[in-house]
Short mmCIF file of C-alpha atoms and ligand atoms in Angstrom, two decimals:
data_model
loop_
_atom_site.label_atom_id
_atom_site.label_comp_id
_atom_site.label_asym_id
_atom_site.label_seq_id
_atom_site.Cartn_x
_atom_site.Cartn_y
_atom_site.Cartn_z
CA MET A 1 -10.88 6.78 -3.73
CA ALA A 2 -7.86 5.56 -5.65
CA THR A 3 -4.82 7.49 -6.84
CA VAL A 4 -4.11 6.92 -10.53
CA LEU A 5 -0.83 7.95 -12.13
CA VAL A 6 -1.19 8.79 -15.83
CA VAL A 7 2.10 8.59 -17.75
CA GLU A 8 1.53 9.88 -21.25
CA ASP A 9 3.57 12.36 -23.29
CA GLU A 10 0.67 13.48 -25.48
CA ARG A 11 -0.88 16.32 -23.59
CA ASP A 12 -4.38 15.99 -25.08
CA ILE A 13 -4.63 12.33 -24.11
CA ARG A 14 -3.23 13.06 -20.65
CA ASP A 15 -5.78 15.81 -20.00
CA LEU A 16 -8.62 13.71 -21.37
CA LEU A 17 -7.74 10.83 -19.06
CA ARG A 18 -7.42 13.15 -16.09
CA ARG A 19 -10.87 14.60 -16.71
CA TYR A 20 -12.59 11.23 -17.00
CA LEU A 21 -10.77 9.64 -14.09
CA GLU A 22 -11.48 12.58 -11.81
CA ARG A 23 -15.12 12.48 -12.81
CA ALA A 24 -15.11 8.80 -11.78
CA GLY A 25 -13.93 9.88 -8.33
CA HIS A 26 -10.23 9.09 -8.59
CA SER A 27 -7.37 11.29 -7.55
CA VAL A 28 -5.09 11.76 -10.57
CA LEU A 29 -1.38 12.47 -10.97
CA THR A 30 0.01 13.07 -14.46
CA THR A 31 3.36 13.30 -16.13
CA GLY A 32 4.68 13.16 -19.68
CA SER A 33 8.10 11.93 -18.60
CA GLY A 34 9.18 8.38 -17.81
CA ALA A 35 11.95 9.58 -15.50
CA ASP A 36 9.42 11.67 -13.60
CA ALA A 37 7.12 8.63 -13.43
CA LEU A 38 9.84 6.56 -11.75
CA ASN A 39 10.09 9.20 -9.01
CA LEU A 40 6.32 9.54 -8.63
CA LEU A 41 6.01 5.76 -8.26
CA VAL A 42 8.25 5.85 -5.22
CA ASP A 43 7.12 9.16 -3.74
CA SER A 44 3.36 8.86 -4.21
CA VAL A 45 2.82 5.07 -4.43
CA PRO A 46 -0.24 5.33 -6.70
CA ASP A 47 -2.88 2.58 -6.66
CA LEU A 48 -2.62 2.14 -10.42
CA VAL A 49 -0.57 3.41 -13.36
CA LEU A 50 -1.91 4.15 -16.82
CA LEU A 51 1.27 3.87 -18.82
CA ASP A 52 2.01 4.92 -22.36
CA LEU A 53 4.74 2.51 -23.45
CA GLY A 54 6.08 4.92 -26.07
CA LEU A 55 7.69 7.68 -24.02
CA PRO A 56 10.14 10.29 -25.30
CA ASP A 57 12.78 10.13 -22.55
CA ILE A 58 13.10 6.55 -21.31
CA ASP A 59 11.67 3.18 -22.36
CA GLY A 60 8.12 2.77 -21.02
CA PHE A 61 9.01 -0.83 -20.14
CA GLU A 62 11.44 0.54 -17.57
CA VAL A 63 8.50 2.21 -15.80
CA LEU A 64 6.49 -1.01 -16.09
CA ARG A 65 9.33 -2.98 -14.51
CA ARG A 66 9.59 -0.60 -11.55
CA ALA A 67 5.82 -0.59 -11.00
CA THR A 68 5.58 -4.39 -10.96
CA GLU A 69 8.52 -4.54 -8.53
CA ILE A 70 6.55 -2.52 -6.00
CA ALA A 71 3.27 -4.29 -6.85
CA VAL A 72 1.49 -1.29 -8.38
CA PRO A 73 -0.89 -2.51 -11.12
CA VAL A 74 -0.37 -1.15 -14.63
CA ILE A 75 -2.65 -0.68 -17.61
CA ALA A 76 -0.53 -0.16 -20.72
CA LEU A 77 -1.53 2.32 -23.41
CA THR A 78 -0.24 1.15 -26.77
CA ALA A 79 -0.51 2.16 -30.40
CA ARG A 80 -2.98 0.04 -32.33
CA SER A 81 -0.24 -1.00 -34.73
CA SER A 82 2.06 -2.32 -32.05
CA VAL A 83 0.96 -5.88 -31.31
CA GLU A 84 4.47 -6.59 -30.09
CA ASP A 85 4.24 -3.93 -27.37
CA ARG A 86 0.95 -5.35 -26.14
CA ILE A 87 2.31 -8.87 -25.89
CA ARG A 88 5.56 -7.72 -24.34
CA GLY A 89 3.61 -5.55 -21.84
CA LEU A 90 1.42 -8.42 -20.71
CA GLU A 91 4.39 -10.77 -20.52
CA ARG A 92 6.18 -8.31 -18.29
CA GLY A 93 3.40 -7.89 -15.79
CA ALA A 94 0.94 -5.31 -17.12
CA ASP A 95 -2.54 -6.12 -15.79
CA ASP A 96 -4.33 -4.95 -18.91
CA TYR A 97 -3.83 -2.82 -22.01
CA VAL A 98 -5.79 -0.34 -24.07
CA THR A 99 -4.99 0.49 -27.67
CA LYS A 100 -5.06 4.01 -29.05
CA PRO A 101 -7.28 5.59 -30.06
CA PHE A 102 -9.42 4.53 -27.12
CA SER A 103 -12.69 5.57 -25.59
CA PRO A 104 -12.02 7.27 -22.23
CA GLN A 105 -15.11 5.57 -20.77
CA GLU A 106 -13.58 2.20 -21.57
CA VAL A 107 -10.34 3.19 -19.86
CA VAL A 108 -12.25 4.24 -16.73
CA LEU A 109 -14.06 0.88 -16.68
CA ARG A 110 -10.82 -1.03 -17.07
CA VAL A 111 -9.22 1.03 -14.29
CA GLY A 112 -12.14 0.14 -12.00
CA ALA A 113 -11.87 -3.55 -12.87
CA VAL A 114 -8.12 -3.74 -12.22
CA LEU A 115 -8.45 -1.76 -8.96
CA GLY A 116 -11.22 -4.12 -7.84
CA ARG A 117 -9.10 -7.19 -8.50
CA HIS A 118 -6.19 -5.67 -6.67
CA SER A 119 -8.07 -4.37 -3.64
CA SER A 120 -9.55 -7.82 -2.98
CA THR A 121 -6.03 -9.26 -2.84
CA MET A 122 -4.78 -6.29 -0.82
CA THR A 123 -7.45 -6.35 1.89
CA SER A 124 -6.68 -9.98 2.68
CA ALA A 125 -3.26 -8.76 3.88
CA VAL A 126 -4.83 -6.30 6.31
CA MET A 127 -5.67 -7.66 9.76
CA SER A 128 -8.69 -6.06 11.37
CA PHE A 129 -9.56 -6.05 15.08
CA GLY A 130 -12.42 -4.86 17.24
CA GLY A 131 -14.87 -4.40 14.37
CA GLY A 132 -12.40 -2.46 12.23
CA ARG A 133 -11.13 -0.21 15.02
CA LEU A 134 -7.55 -1.43 14.70
CA LEU A 135 -6.07 -2.23 11.28
CA VAL A 136 -2.62 -3.74 10.84
CA ASP A 137 -1.05 -4.22 7.42
CA GLU A 138 2.22 -6.07 7.90
CA SER A 139 3.15 -6.07 4.22
CA ARG A 140 2.91 -2.29 4.09
CA HIS A 141 4.17 -1.77 7.62
CA GLU A 142 1.13 0.36 8.44
CA ALA A 143 -1.34 0.42 11.30
CA ALA A 144 -4.33 2.61 12.11
CA ILE A 145 -6.66 3.08 15.07
CA ASP A 146 -10.20 4.38 14.48
CA GLY A 147 -9.11 5.46 11.00
CA ARG A 148 -6.11 7.40 12.28
CA PRO A 149 -2.70 6.21 11.02
CA LEU A 150 -0.24 5.29 13.79
CA ASP A 151 3.32 6.54 13.61
CA LEU A 152 5.15 3.81 15.53
CA THR A 153 8.78 3.21 16.40
CA PRO A 154 10.18 -0.19 15.35
CA SER A 155 9.83 -1.46 18.94
CA GLU A 156 6.24 -0.30 19.28
CA TRP A 157 5.47 -1.85 15.89
CA GLY A 158 7.06 -5.10 17.11
CA VAL A 159 4.95 -5.14 20.28
CA LEU A 160 1.74 -4.37 18.42
CA THR A 161 2.23 -6.93 15.64
CA THR A 162 3.27 -9.61 18.12
CA LEU A 163 0.14 -9.10 20.23
CA ALA A 164 -2.02 -8.80 17.11
CA GLY A 165 -0.59 -12.02 15.72
CA SER A 166 -2.48 -13.93 18.42
CA PRO A 167 -5.27 -11.77 19.85
CA GLY A 168 -6.20 -12.67 23.42
CA ARG A 169 -3.03 -14.69 24.02
CA VAL A 170 -0.97 -13.31 26.88
CA TYR A 171 2.69 -12.58 26.11
CA SER A 172 5.18 -12.32 28.94
CA ARG A 173 7.66 -9.48 28.95
CA SER A 174 10.51 -11.81 28.08
CA GLU A 175 8.57 -13.24 25.13
CA LEU A 176 7.95 -9.71 23.89
CA VAL A 177 11.62 -8.84 24.31
CA ASN A 178 12.52 -11.84 22.16
CA ARG A 179 9.99 -10.94 19.48
CA VAL A 180 10.94 -7.27 19.42
CA ARG A 181 14.65 -7.94 19.48
CA GLY A 182 14.53 -8.37 15.73
CA TYR A 183 13.78 -4.67 15.58
CA GLU A 184 16.15 -3.43 18.26
CA PHE A 185 19.14 -4.81 20.14
CA ALA A 186 18.77 -3.11 23.51
CA GLY A 187 15.88 -5.27 24.62
CA TYR A 188 15.40 -5.51 28.35
CA GLU A 189 12.20 -6.51 30.05
CA ARG A 190 11.65 -3.14 31.65
CA THR A 191 12.05 -1.36 28.31
CA ILE A 192 9.03 -3.34 27.09
CA ASP A 193 6.98 -1.48 29.69
CA SER A 194 8.05 1.87 28.27
CA HIS A 195 7.37 0.73 24.70
CA VAL A 196 3.90 -0.38 25.81
CA LYS A 197 3.33 2.92 27.59
CA ASN A 198 4.25 4.88 24.45
CA LEU A 199 2.22 2.58 22.22
CA ARG A 200 -0.84 3.04 24.45
CA HIS A 201 -0.38 6.77 24.36
CA LYS A 202 -0.40 6.68 20.55
CA LEU A 203 -3.48 4.46 20.55
CA GLY A 204 -5.35 7.20 22.40
CA ASN A 205 -7.78 7.17 25.33
CA ASP A 206 -8.51 3.45 25.00
CA GLY A 207 -4.82 2.52 24.84
CA ALA A 208 -4.91 0.52 28.07
CA THR A 209 -7.96 -1.48 26.96
CA ILE A 210 -6.39 -2.22 23.55
CA VAL A 211 -3.04 -3.32 24.99
CA VAL A 212 -4.16 -4.95 28.23
CA THR A 213 -1.92 -5.57 31.25
CA VAL A 214 -2.28 -9.09 32.67
CA LEU A 215 -0.97 -8.70 36.20
CA GLY A 216 2.06 -10.76 36.99
CA VAL A 217 2.24 -12.16 33.45
CA GLY A 218 2.50 -9.57 30.69
CA TYR A 219 0.33 -8.13 27.96
CA ARG A 220 -2.36 -9.15 25.50
CA LEU A 221 -4.39 -7.50 22.75
CA GLY A 222 -7.78 -6.47 24.12
CA LEU A 223 -9.56 -6.51 20.73
CA ASP A 224 -10.92 -9.56 18.91
CA HIS A 225 -9.75 -10.49 15.44
CA ASP A 226 -12.52 -9.70 12.94
CA ARG A 227 -13.52 -12.57 10.67
CA1 LIG B 301 3.72 8.36 -26.63
#
């Protein structure tokens, strides 16, 4: 299920879009204010924005600019008369546009198409291990085990992404210290052991079989990279 942010100052249109998008299985956030939309973009990180370019408080193109900066796809809603807005919207990174008045079914189809294009580029950035048990998304700085998001410290994140970068390869403690040092300055070999211990704890019961100790050498990831 995707989260769609609808930015539209005309209440009837906003409510209509909400109804159709929810019926299509999406989770919907709405606002009639561009300033509010800028905050929602950062706070809620929607999967897509349906954006009316003609907003009462700030220029809709300002919202478009912010969304493209954080790689959230945008479908622009424009007045039929405004060819200029459509062209300008596409030039500035909108993925698609719909002219008013529109059929809500068409909007829902276009939302699905843009989300599909985006998710296929997004999933390629997610590394999957052990048949989907462990997911690591470096671009989003997110990891999950068995569908449960992991809340990792920078050092634990460094250990996990280093091991995951080359599954099966054994990393010595000093190698891990060097890799993790980018995240933390106080890197001593024995602190790696405590980072590993905490990371395993967060990984759950199988922690020690996911981050495997290789006696006398160091650590390796115990899950295969899914292809
Ligand atoms: Ca408007």
